[in-house]
Amino acid sequence: PPRPPPPPAASAPSTPAPAAPKAAAAPAPTSAAPAAPAAPAAADAGARTETRVPMTRLRKRIAERLKASQNTNALLTTYNEVDMSNLMDLRNQFKDAFLEKHGAKLGFMSAFVKASATALKDIPSVNATIVDNEETVYYDYVDISVAVGTPKGLVTPVLRDVQTMNFADIEKEIASLGKQARDGTLAIDQLAGGTFTISNGGVYGSLLSSPIVNPPQSAILGMHGIQKRPVVGPNDSIVVRPMMYIALTYDHRLIDGREAVTFLRRIKDIVEN
Protein backbone atom coordinates (compact mmCIF):
# COMPACT_ATOMS: atom_id res chain seq x y z
CA PRO A 1 0.00 0.00 0.00
CA PRO A 2 2.73 2.63 0.73
CA ARG A 3 4.32 1.89 -2.67
CA PRO A 4 3.34 4.66 -5.25
CA PRO A 5 1.36 3.50 -8.26
CA PRO A 6 3.23 3.23 -11.55
CA PRO A 7 1.12 5.76 -13.53
CA PRO A 8 1.99 8.78 -11.36
CA ALA A 9 5.69 7.90 -11.61
CA ALA A 10 5.44 7.87 -15.39
CA SER A 11 3.52 11.14 -15.50
CA ALA A 12 6.05 12.94 -13.29
CA PRO A 13 8.88 12.75 -15.88
CA SER A 14 6.49 13.72 -18.65
CA THR A 15 5.76 17.04 -16.96
CA PRO A 16 9.41 18.32 -16.92
CA ALA A 17 9.95 17.01 -20.46
CA PRO A 18 8.54 20.18 -22.03
CA ALA A 19 10.81 22.26 -19.80
CA ALA A 20 13.89 20.62 -21.30
CA PRO A 21 13.50 22.34 -24.67
CA LYS A 22 13.20 25.71 -22.90
CA ALA A 23 16.48 25.07 -21.20
CA ALA A 24 17.95 24.48 -24.64
CA ALA A 25 16.80 27.99 -25.56
CA ALA A 26 19.68 29.23 -23.44
CA PRO A 27 22.03 29.42 -26.51
CA ALA A 28 21.61 33.19 -26.19
CA PRO A 29 24.57 33.31 -23.78
CA THR A 30 26.60 31.20 -26.21
CA SER A 31 26.22 33.94 -28.83
CA ALA A 32 27.89 36.34 -26.40
CA ALA A 33 30.78 33.93 -25.92
CA PRO A 34 32.89 35.45 -28.72
CA ALA A 35 33.27 38.61 -26.60
CA ALA A 36 35.25 36.59 -24.05
CA PRO A 37 38.62 36.95 -25.88
CA ALA A 38 38.55 40.66 -25.00
CA ALA A 39 40.01 39.82 -21.60
CA PRO A 40 43.14 38.10 -22.98
CA ALA A 41 43.59 40.98 -25.44
CA ALA A 42 43.75 43.41 -22.54
CA ALA A 43 46.38 41.22 -20.92
CA ASP A 44 48.47 41.14 -24.12
CA ALA A 45 48.51 44.94 -24.25
CA GLY A 46 50.75 45.03 -21.20
CA ALA A 47 52.82 41.97 -22.11
CA ARG A 48 56.59 42.18 -22.72
CA THR A 49 57.28 40.87 -26.22
CA GLU A 50 60.20 40.62 -28.63
CA THR A 51 60.35 40.67 -32.41
CA ARG A 52 63.37 39.39 -34.34
CA VAL A 53 63.91 40.71 -37.86
CA PRO A 54 66.82 39.67 -40.11
CA MET A 55 69.27 42.48 -40.92
CA THR A 56 69.16 43.69 -44.50
CA ARG A 57 72.25 43.34 -46.66
CA LEU A 58 72.66 47.12 -46.68
CA ARG A 59 72.47 47.32 -42.88
CA LYS A 60 75.01 44.49 -42.55
CA ARG A 61 77.37 46.25 -44.94
CA ILE A 62 77.03 49.56 -43.09
CA ALA A 63 77.75 47.82 -39.78
CA GLU A 64 80.83 46.07 -41.19
CA ARG A 65 82.31 49.25 -42.66
CA LEU A 66 81.71 51.41 -39.59
CA LYS A 67 83.17 48.80 -37.25
CA ALA A 68 86.14 48.31 -39.55
CA SER A 69 86.72 52.06 -39.43
CA GLN A 70 86.80 52.05 -35.62
CA ASN A 71 89.04 48.98 -35.48
CA THR A 72 91.56 50.20 -38.08
CA ASN A 73 91.74 53.99 -37.83
CA ALA A 74 93.06 56.06 -34.93
CA LEU A 75 89.97 58.25 -34.78
CA LEU A 76 89.98 61.67 -33.17
CA THR A 77 87.44 64.50 -33.44
CA THR A 78 88.01 68.25 -33.26
CA TYR A 79 85.24 70.87 -33.07
CA ASN A 80 84.56 74.46 -33.96
CA GLU A 81 81.53 76.69 -34.48
CA VAL A 82 80.42 78.81 -37.41
CA ASP A 83 78.50 82.08 -37.41
CA MET A 84 75.89 81.47 -40.13
CA SER A 85 74.68 85.08 -40.33
CA ASN A 86 76.33 86.02 -43.65
CA LEU A 87 75.47 82.73 -45.33
CA MET A 88 71.85 82.94 -44.22
CA ASP A 89 71.60 86.54 -45.46
CA LEU A 90 73.12 85.47 -48.79
CA ARG A 91 70.65 82.62 -49.12
CA ASN A 92 67.64 84.79 -48.26
CA GLN A 93 68.75 87.40 -50.76
CA PHE A 94 69.30 85.10 -53.75
CA LYS A 95 67.25 81.93 -53.14
CA ASP A 96 64.29 82.97 -55.33
CA ALA A 97 66.45 84.12 -58.24
CA PHE A 98 68.64 81.02 -57.85
CA LEU A 99 65.62 78.70 -58.01
CA GLU A 100 64.20 80.52 -61.03
CA LYS A 101 67.49 80.46 -62.95
CA HIS A 102 68.81 77.00 -62.06
CA GLY A 103 65.71 75.03 -61.07
CA ALA A 104 67.30 74.00 -57.78
CA LYS A 105 66.99 75.30 -54.24
CA LEU A 106 69.92 77.16 -52.73
CA GLY A 107 70.82 75.42 -49.49
CA PHE A 108 73.69 75.50 -47.02
CA MET A 109 75.26 72.25 -48.23
CA SER A 110 76.73 73.78 -51.39
CA ALA A 111 78.63 76.37 -49.35
CA PHE A 112 80.15 73.71 -47.10
CA VAL A 113 80.98 71.50 -50.08
CA LYS A 114 82.82 74.36 -51.81
CA ALA A 115 84.54 75.36 -48.56
CA SER A 116 85.65 71.76 -48.07
CA ALA A 117 87.04 71.57 -51.60
CA THR A 118 89.15 74.65 -50.94
CA ALA A 119 90.32 73.44 -47.53
CA LEU A 120 91.19 70.00 -48.95
CA LYS A 121 93.44 71.65 -51.51
CA ASP A 122 95.09 73.70 -48.75
CA ILE A 123 95.56 70.70 -46.42
CA PRO A 124 96.32 67.73 -48.75
CA SER A 125 96.68 65.15 -45.97
CA VAL A 126 92.94 65.39 -45.23
CA ASN A 127 92.32 64.45 -48.89
CA ALA A 128 94.49 61.34 -48.70
CA THR A 129 94.33 57.72 -47.60
CA ILE A 130 96.61 55.02 -46.20
CA VAL A 131 96.97 51.86 -48.31
CA ASP A 132 97.95 48.58 -46.60
CA ASN A 133 99.76 50.50 -43.83
CA GLU A 134 102.55 50.99 -46.33
CA GLU A 135 101.75 53.96 -48.57
CA THR A 136 99.87 57.24 -48.47
CA VAL A 137 97.87 58.19 -51.56
CA TYR A 138 97.27 61.93 -52.11
CA TYR A 139 94.47 62.83 -54.50
CA ASP A 140 94.76 65.79 -56.87
CA TYR A 141 90.98 65.82 -57.30
CA VAL A 142 88.16 66.24 -54.77
CA ASP A 143 85.33 63.69 -54.74
CA ILE A 144 83.03 64.36 -51.80
CA SER A 145 80.64 61.73 -50.46
CA VAL A 146 77.41 63.23 -49.14
CA ALA A 147 75.59 61.22 -46.48
CA VAL A 148 71.91 60.68 -47.36
CA GLY A 149 69.40 58.98 -45.07
CA THR A 150 67.01 56.53 -46.78
CA PRO A 151 64.29 54.20 -45.45
CA LYS A 152 66.74 51.30 -45.85
CA GLY A 153 69.75 52.99 -44.24
CA LEU A 154 72.48 55.56 -44.74
CA VAL A 155 74.15 55.81 -48.15
CA THR A 156 76.93 58.12 -49.36
CA PRO A 157 76.67 59.00 -53.06
CA VAL A 158 79.69 60.85 -54.45
CA LEU A 159 79.99 64.31 -55.99
CA ARG A 160 82.81 64.01 -58.56
CA ASP A 161 85.39 66.74 -59.21
CA VAL A 162 83.89 69.21 -56.78
CA GLN A 163 86.84 71.55 -57.33
CA THR A 164 85.41 72.35 -60.78
CA MET A 165 81.76 72.79 -59.71
CA ASN A 166 79.87 75.96 -58.80
CA PHE A 167 76.98 76.34 -56.35
CA ALA A 168 74.34 75.52 -58.98
CA ASP A 169 76.18 72.39 -60.12
CA ILE A 170 76.49 71.18 -56.55
CA GLU A 171 72.86 71.81 -55.58
CA LYS A 172 71.55 70.10 -58.74
CA GLU A 173 73.77 67.07 -58.24
CA ILE A 174 72.91 66.74 -54.54
CA ALA A 175 69.19 66.92 -55.36
CA SER A 176 69.55 64.31 -58.09
CA LEU A 177 71.63 61.92 -55.97
CA GLY A 178 69.30 62.36 -53.00
CA LYS A 179 66.26 61.45 -55.08
CA GLN A 180 67.99 58.40 -56.54
CA ALA A 181 69.05 57.33 -53.04
CA ARG A 182 65.51 57.54 -51.69
CA ASP A 183 64.14 55.76 -54.77
CA GLY A 184 66.76 53.04 -54.47
CA THR A 185 68.08 53.59 -58.00
CA LEU A 186 71.71 54.50 -57.25
CA ALA A 187 74.32 52.54 -59.16
CA ILE A 188 77.32 51.01 -57.39
CA ASP A 189 79.78 53.37 -59.08
CA GLN A 190 77.83 56.35 -57.69
CA LEU A 191 78.65 55.18 -54.16
CA ALA A 192 82.33 54.35 -54.61
CA GLY A 193 85.50 56.39 -54.75
CA GLY A 194 84.95 59.41 -52.50
CA THR A 195 87.98 61.10 -50.99
CA PHE A 196 86.12 62.96 -48.19
CA THR A 197 82.64 62.84 -46.63
CA ILE A 198 80.18 65.45 -45.34
CA SER A 199 77.35 64.42 -43.03
CA ASN A 200 74.60 66.86 -42.01
CA GLY A 201 72.99 65.64 -38.81
CA GLY A 202 71.39 69.05 -38.40
CA VAL A 203 68.53 68.03 -40.69
CA TYR A 204 67.45 65.62 -37.93
CA GLY A 205 67.97 68.15 -35.14
CA SER A 206 71.43 67.09 -33.99
CA LEU A 207 73.26 69.80 -32.05
CA LEU A 208 76.65 68.06 -31.77
CA SER A 209 78.09 64.68 -32.72
CA SER A 210 81.30 62.84 -33.59
CA PRO A 211 80.89 61.28 -37.05
CA ILE A 212 82.75 58.10 -37.99
CA VAL A 213 85.20 58.15 -40.89
CA ASN A 214 83.99 56.43 -44.05
CA PRO A 215 86.83 54.04 -45.01
CA PRO A 216 89.15 54.11 -46.86
CA GLN A 217 88.87 57.89 -46.47
CA SER A 218 90.77 59.65 -43.71
CA ALA A 219 88.31 62.33 -42.55
CA ILE A 220 84.66 63.33 -42.36
CA LEU A 221 83.01 66.70 -41.70
CA GLY A 222 79.92 66.80 -39.51
CA MET A 223 77.40 69.66 -39.84
CA HIS A 224 74.77 70.25 -37.17
CA GLY A 225 71.68 72.25 -36.33
CA ILE A 226 71.65 76.05 -36.31
CA GLN A 227 70.76 77.70 -33.00
CA LYS A 228 70.75 81.30 -31.90
CA ARG A 229 73.33 81.86 -29.17
CA PRO A 230 74.93 84.89 -27.50
CA VAL A 231 78.43 85.55 -28.78
CA VAL A 232 80.99 88.29 -28.33
CA GLY A 233 80.65 90.86 -31.11
CA PRO A 234 82.55 94.04 -32.06
CA ASN A 235 83.90 96.09 -29.16
CA ASP A 236 83.18 93.21 -26.76
CA SER A 237 79.44 93.61 -27.23
CA ILE A 238 77.19 90.60 -26.68
CA VAL A 239 75.08 89.82 -29.74
CA VAL A 240 72.77 86.96 -30.71
CA ARG A 241 73.91 85.02 -33.77
CA PRO A 242 72.74 81.86 -35.60
CA MET A 243 75.53 79.43 -34.76
CA MET A 244 76.37 75.94 -36.00
CA TYR A 245 78.79 73.48 -34.42
CA ILE A 246 80.98 71.66 -36.92
CA ALA A 247 83.11 68.58 -36.26
CA LEU A 248 85.99 66.92 -38.07
CA THR A 249 86.73 63.29 -37.28
CA TYR A 250 90.05 62.19 -38.76
CA ASP A 251 92.54 59.33 -38.84
CA HIS A 252 95.33 60.41 -36.54
CA ARG A 253 97.71 57.94 -38.18
CA LEU A 254 97.83 60.24 -41.19
CA ILE A 255 96.54 63.64 -40.07
CA ASP A 256 98.13 65.57 -37.21
CA GLY A 257 96.12 67.68 -34.82
CA ARG A 258 97.57 70.89 -36.24
CA GLU A 259 96.41 70.00 -39.73
CA ALA A 260 92.95 68.95 -38.55
CA VAL A 261 92.39 72.14 -36.56
CA THR A 262 93.72 74.28 -39.44
CA PHE A 263 91.41 72.50 -41.88
CA LEU A 264 88.32 73.07 -39.73
CA ARG A 265 89.29 76.67 -39.10
CA ARG A 266 89.65 77.17 -42.85
CA ILE A 267 86.10 75.96 -43.43
CA LYS A 268 84.84 78.27 -40.69
CA ASP A 269 86.56 81.30 -42.25
CA ILE A 270 85.25 80.56 -45.75
CA VAL A 271 81.65 80.01 -44.66
CA GLU A 272 81.57 83.06 -42.39
CA ASN A 273 83.12 85.39 -44.97
PDB file of N, CA, C and O in Angstrom, residues 136-164:
ATOM      1  N   THR A 136     100.892  56.195 -48.558  1.00  0.00           N
ATOM      2  CA  THR A 136      99.866  57.245 -48.473  1.00  0.00           C
ATOM      3  C   THR A 136      99.576  57.741 -49.871  1.00  0.00           C
ATOM      4  O   THR A 136     100.497  58.105 -50.616  1.00  0.00           O
ATOM      5  N   VAL A 137      98.294  57.735 -50.237  1.00  0.00           N
ATOM      6  CA  VAL A 137      97.874  58.186 -51.561  1.00  0.00           C
ATOM      7  C   VAL A 137      97.246  59.569 -51.414  1.00  0.00           C
ATOM      8  O   VAL A 137      96.264  59.737 -50.680  1.00  0.00           O
ATOM      9  N   TYR A 138      97.806  60.565 -52.103  1.00  0.00           N
ATOM     10  CA  TYR A 138      97.272  61.927 -52.109  1.00  0.00           C
ATOM     11  C   TYR A 138      96.517  62.154 -53.425  1.00  0.00           C
ATOM     12  O   TYR A 138      97.055  61.887 -54.502  1.00  0.00           O
ATOM     13  N   TYR A 139      95.300  62.640 -53.309  1.00  0.00           N
ATOM     14  CA  TYR A 139      94.467  62.830 -54.501  1.00  0.00           C
ATOM     15  C   TYR A 139      94.542  64.276 -54.981  1.00  0.00           C
ATOM     16  O   TYR A 139      94.413  65.211 -54.182  1.00  0.00           O
ATOM     17  N   ASP A 140      94.724  64.458 -56.275  1.00  0.00           N
ATOM     18  CA  ASP A 140      94.761  65.793 -56.868  1.00  0.00           C
ATOM     19  C   ASP A 140      93.360  66.315 -57.181  1.00  0.00           C
ATOM     20  O   ASP A 140      93.203  67.480 -57.553  1.00  0.00           O
ATOM     21  N   TYR A 141      92.369  65.455 -57.059  1.00  0.00           N
ATOM     22  CA  TYR A 141      90.978  65.822 -57.300  1.00  0.00           C
ATOM     23  C   TYR A 141      90.202  65.706 -55.988  1.00  0.00           C
ATOM     24  O   TYR A 141      90.685  65.114 -55.012  1.00  0.00           O
ATOM     25  N   VAL A 142      89.001  66.271 -55.967  1.00  0.00           N
ATOM     26  CA  VAL A 142      88.156  66.243 -54.769  1.00  0.00           C
ATOM     27  C   VAL A 142      86.828  65.591 -55.118  1.00  0.00           C
ATOM     28  O   VAL A 142      86.028  66.158 -55.866  1.00  0.00           O
ATOM     29  N   ASP A 143      86.603  64.391 -54.609  1.00  0.00           N
ATOM     30  CA  ASP A 143      85.330  63.686 -54.741  1.00  0.00           C
ATOM     31  C   ASP A 143      84.714  63.578 -53.352  1.00  0.00           C
ATOM     32  O   ASP A 143      85.250  62.864 -52.491  1.00  0.00           O
ATOM     33  N   ILE A 144      83.613  64.281 -53.142  1.00  0.00           N
ATOM     34  CA  ILE A 144      83.027  64.365 -51.802  1.00  0.00           C
ATOM     35  C   ILE A 144      81.788  63.485 -51.704  1.00  0.00           C
ATOM     36  O   ILE A 144      80.832  63.640 -52.481  1.00  0.00           O
ATOM     37  N   SER A 145      81.812  62.563 -50.758  1.00  0.00           N
ATOM     38  CA  SER A 145      80.644  61.732 -50.460  1.00  0.00           C
ATOM     39  C   SER A 145      79.701  62.535 -49.566  1.00  0.00           C
ATOM     40  O   SER A 145      80.131  63.144 -48.587  1.00  0.00           O
ATOM     41  N   VAL A 146      78.421  62.506 -49.909  1.00  0.00           N
ATOM     42  CA  VAL A 146      77.410  63.231 -49.139  1.00  0.00           C
ATOM     43  C   VAL A 146      76.477  62.211 -48.497  1.00  0.00           C
ATOM     44  O   VAL A 146      75.830  61.425 -49.211  1.00  0.00           O
ATOM     45  N   ALA A 147      76.426  62.190 -47.182  1.00  0.00           N
ATOM     46  CA  ALA A 147      75.588  61.217 -46.478  1.00  0.00           C
ATOM     47  C   ALA A 147      74.119  61.539 -46.682  1.00  0.00           C
ATOM     48  O   ALA A 147      73.682  62.670 -46.470  1.00  0.00           O
ATOM     49  N   VAL A 148      73.348  60.530 -47.109  1.00  0.00           N
ATOM     50  CA  VAL A 148      71.914  60.684 -47.358  1.00  0.00           C
ATOM     51  C   VAL A 148      71.179  59.577 -46.610  1.00  0.00           C
ATOM     52  O   VAL A 148      71.480  58.391 -46.782  1.00  0.00           O
ATOM     53  N   GLY A 149      70.212  59.956 -45.782  1.00  0.00           N
ATOM     54  CA  GLY A 149      69.402  58.976 -45.072  1.00  0.00           C
ATOM     55  C   GLY A 149      68.279  58.472 -45.955  1.00  0.00           C
ATOM     56  O   GLY A 149      67.583  59.251 -46.607  1.00  0.00           O
ATOM     57  N   THR A 150      68.087  57.145 -46.004  1.00  0.00           N
ATOM     58  CA  THR A 150      67.006  56.530 -46.776  1.00  0.00           C
ATOM     59  C   THR A 150      66.234  55.589 -45.862  1.00  0.00           C
ATOM     60  O   THR A 150      66.716  55.244 -44.774  1.00  0.00           O
ATOM     61  N   PRO A 151      65.038  55.147 -46.281  1.00  0.00           N
ATOM     62  CA  PRO A 151      64.291  54.202 -45.450  1.00  0.00           C
ATOM     63  C   PRO A 151      65.051  52.911 -45.153  1.00  0.00           C
ATOM     64  O   PRO A 151      64.812  52.271 -44.139  1.00  0.00           O
ATOM     65  N   LYS A 152      65.992  52.535 -46.036  1.00  0.00           N
ATOM     66  CA  LYS A 152      66.741  51.298 -45.850  1.00  0.00           C
ATOM     67  C   LYS A 152      68.054  51.497 -45.105  1.00  0.00           C
ATOM     68  O   LYS A 152      68.686  50.525 -44.706  1.00  0.00           O
ATOM     69  N   GLY A 153      68.490  52.731 -44.929  1.00  0.00           N
ATOM     70  CA  GLY A 153      69.747  52.990 -44.239  1.00  0.00           C
ATOM     71  C   GLY A 153      70.482  54.168 -44.841  1.00  0.00           C
ATOM     72  O   GLY A 153      70.003  54.822 -45.777  1.00  0.00           O
ATOM     73  N   LEU A 154      71.670  54.424 -44.309  1.00  0.00           N
ATOM     74  CA  LEU A 154      72.480  55.564 -44.739  1.00  0.00           C
ATOM     75  C   LEU A 154      73.328  55.175 -45.949  1.00  0.00           C
ATOM     76  O   LEU A 154      74.006  54.152 -45.934  1.00  0.00           O
ATOM     77  N   VAL A 155      73.292  56.014 -46.986  1.00  0.00           N
ATOM     78  CA  VAL A 155      74.147  55.812 -48.150  1.00  0.00           C
ATOM     79  C   VAL A 155      74.933  57.095 -48.403  1.00  0.00           C
ATOM     80  O   VAL A 155      74.548  58.175 -47.953  1.00  0.00           O
ATOM     81  N   THR A 156      76.049  56.961 -49.133  1.00  0.00           N
ATOM     82  CA  THR A 156      76.926  58.123 -49.358  1.00  0.00           C
ATOM     83  C   THR A 156      77.268  58.247 -50.839  1.00  0.00           C
ATOM     84  O   THR A 156      78.383  57.903 -51.256  1.00  0.00           O
ATOM     85  N   PRO A 157      76.349  58.752 -51.656  1.00  0.00           N
ATOM     86  CA  PRO A 157      76.671  59.001 -53.064  1.00  0.00           C
ATOM     87  C   PRO A 157      77.750  60.070 -53.193  1.00  0.00           C
ATOM     88  O   PRO A 157      77.913  60.918 -52.311  1.00  0.00           O
ATOM     89  N   VAL A 158      78.472  60.034 -54.295  1.00  0.00           N
ATOM     90  CA  VAL A 158      79.687  60.847 -54.447  1.00  0.00           C
ATOM     91  C   VAL A 158      79.485  61.963 -55.468  1.00  0.00           C
ATOM     92  O   VAL A 158      78.985  61.739 -56.568  1.00  0.00           O
ATOM     93  N   LEU A 159      79.889  63.179 -55.073  1.00  0.00           N
ATOM     94  CA  LEU A 159      79.990  64.313 -55.995  1.00  0.00           C
ATOM     95  C   LEU A 159      81.396  64.305 -56.581  1.00  0.00           C
ATOM     96  O   LEU A 159      82.381  64.455 -55.858  1.00  0.00           O
ATOM     97  N   ARG A 160      81.501  64.143 -57.899  1.00  0.00           N
ATOM     98  CA  ARG A 160      82.807  64.010 -58.556  1.00  0.00           C
ATOM     99  C   ARG A 160      83.366  65.381 -58.947  1.00  0.00           C
ATOM    100  O   ARG A 160      82.634  66.261 -59.401  1.00  0.00           O
ATOM    101  N   ASP A 161      84.671  65.532 -58.775  1.00  0.00           N
ATOM    102  CA  ASP A 161      85.391  66.736 -59.214  1.00  0.00           C
ATOM    103  C   ASP A 161      84.741  68.013 -58.697  1.00  0.00           C
ATOM    104  O   ASP A 161      84.443  68.941 -59.454  1.00  0.00           O
ATOM    105  N   VAL A 162      84.539  68.051 -57.396  1.00  0.00           N
ATOM    106  CA  VAL A 162      83.888  69.206 -56.780  1.00  0.00           C
ATOM    107  C   VAL A 162      84.693  70.481 -57.007  1.00  0.00           C
ATOM    108  O   VAL A 162      84.134  71.580 -57.071  1.00  0.00           O
ATOM    109  N   GLN A 163      86.005  70.358 -57.152  1.00  0.00           N
ATOM    110  CA  GLN A 163      86.844  71.547 -57.327  1.00  0.00           C
ATOM    111  C   GLN A 163      86.487  72.312 -58.598  1.00  0.00           C
ATOM    112  O   GLN A 163      86.828  73.493 -58.732  1.00  0.00           O
ATOM    113  N   THR A 164      85.789  71.682 -59.536  1.00  0.00           N
ATOM    114  CA  THR A 164      85.410  72.348 -60.781  1.00  0.00           C
ATOM    115  C   THR A 164      83.947  72.792 -60.792  1.00  0.00           C
ATOM    116  O   THR A 164      83.493  73.381 -61.781  1.00  0.00           O
TER     117      THR A 164
END
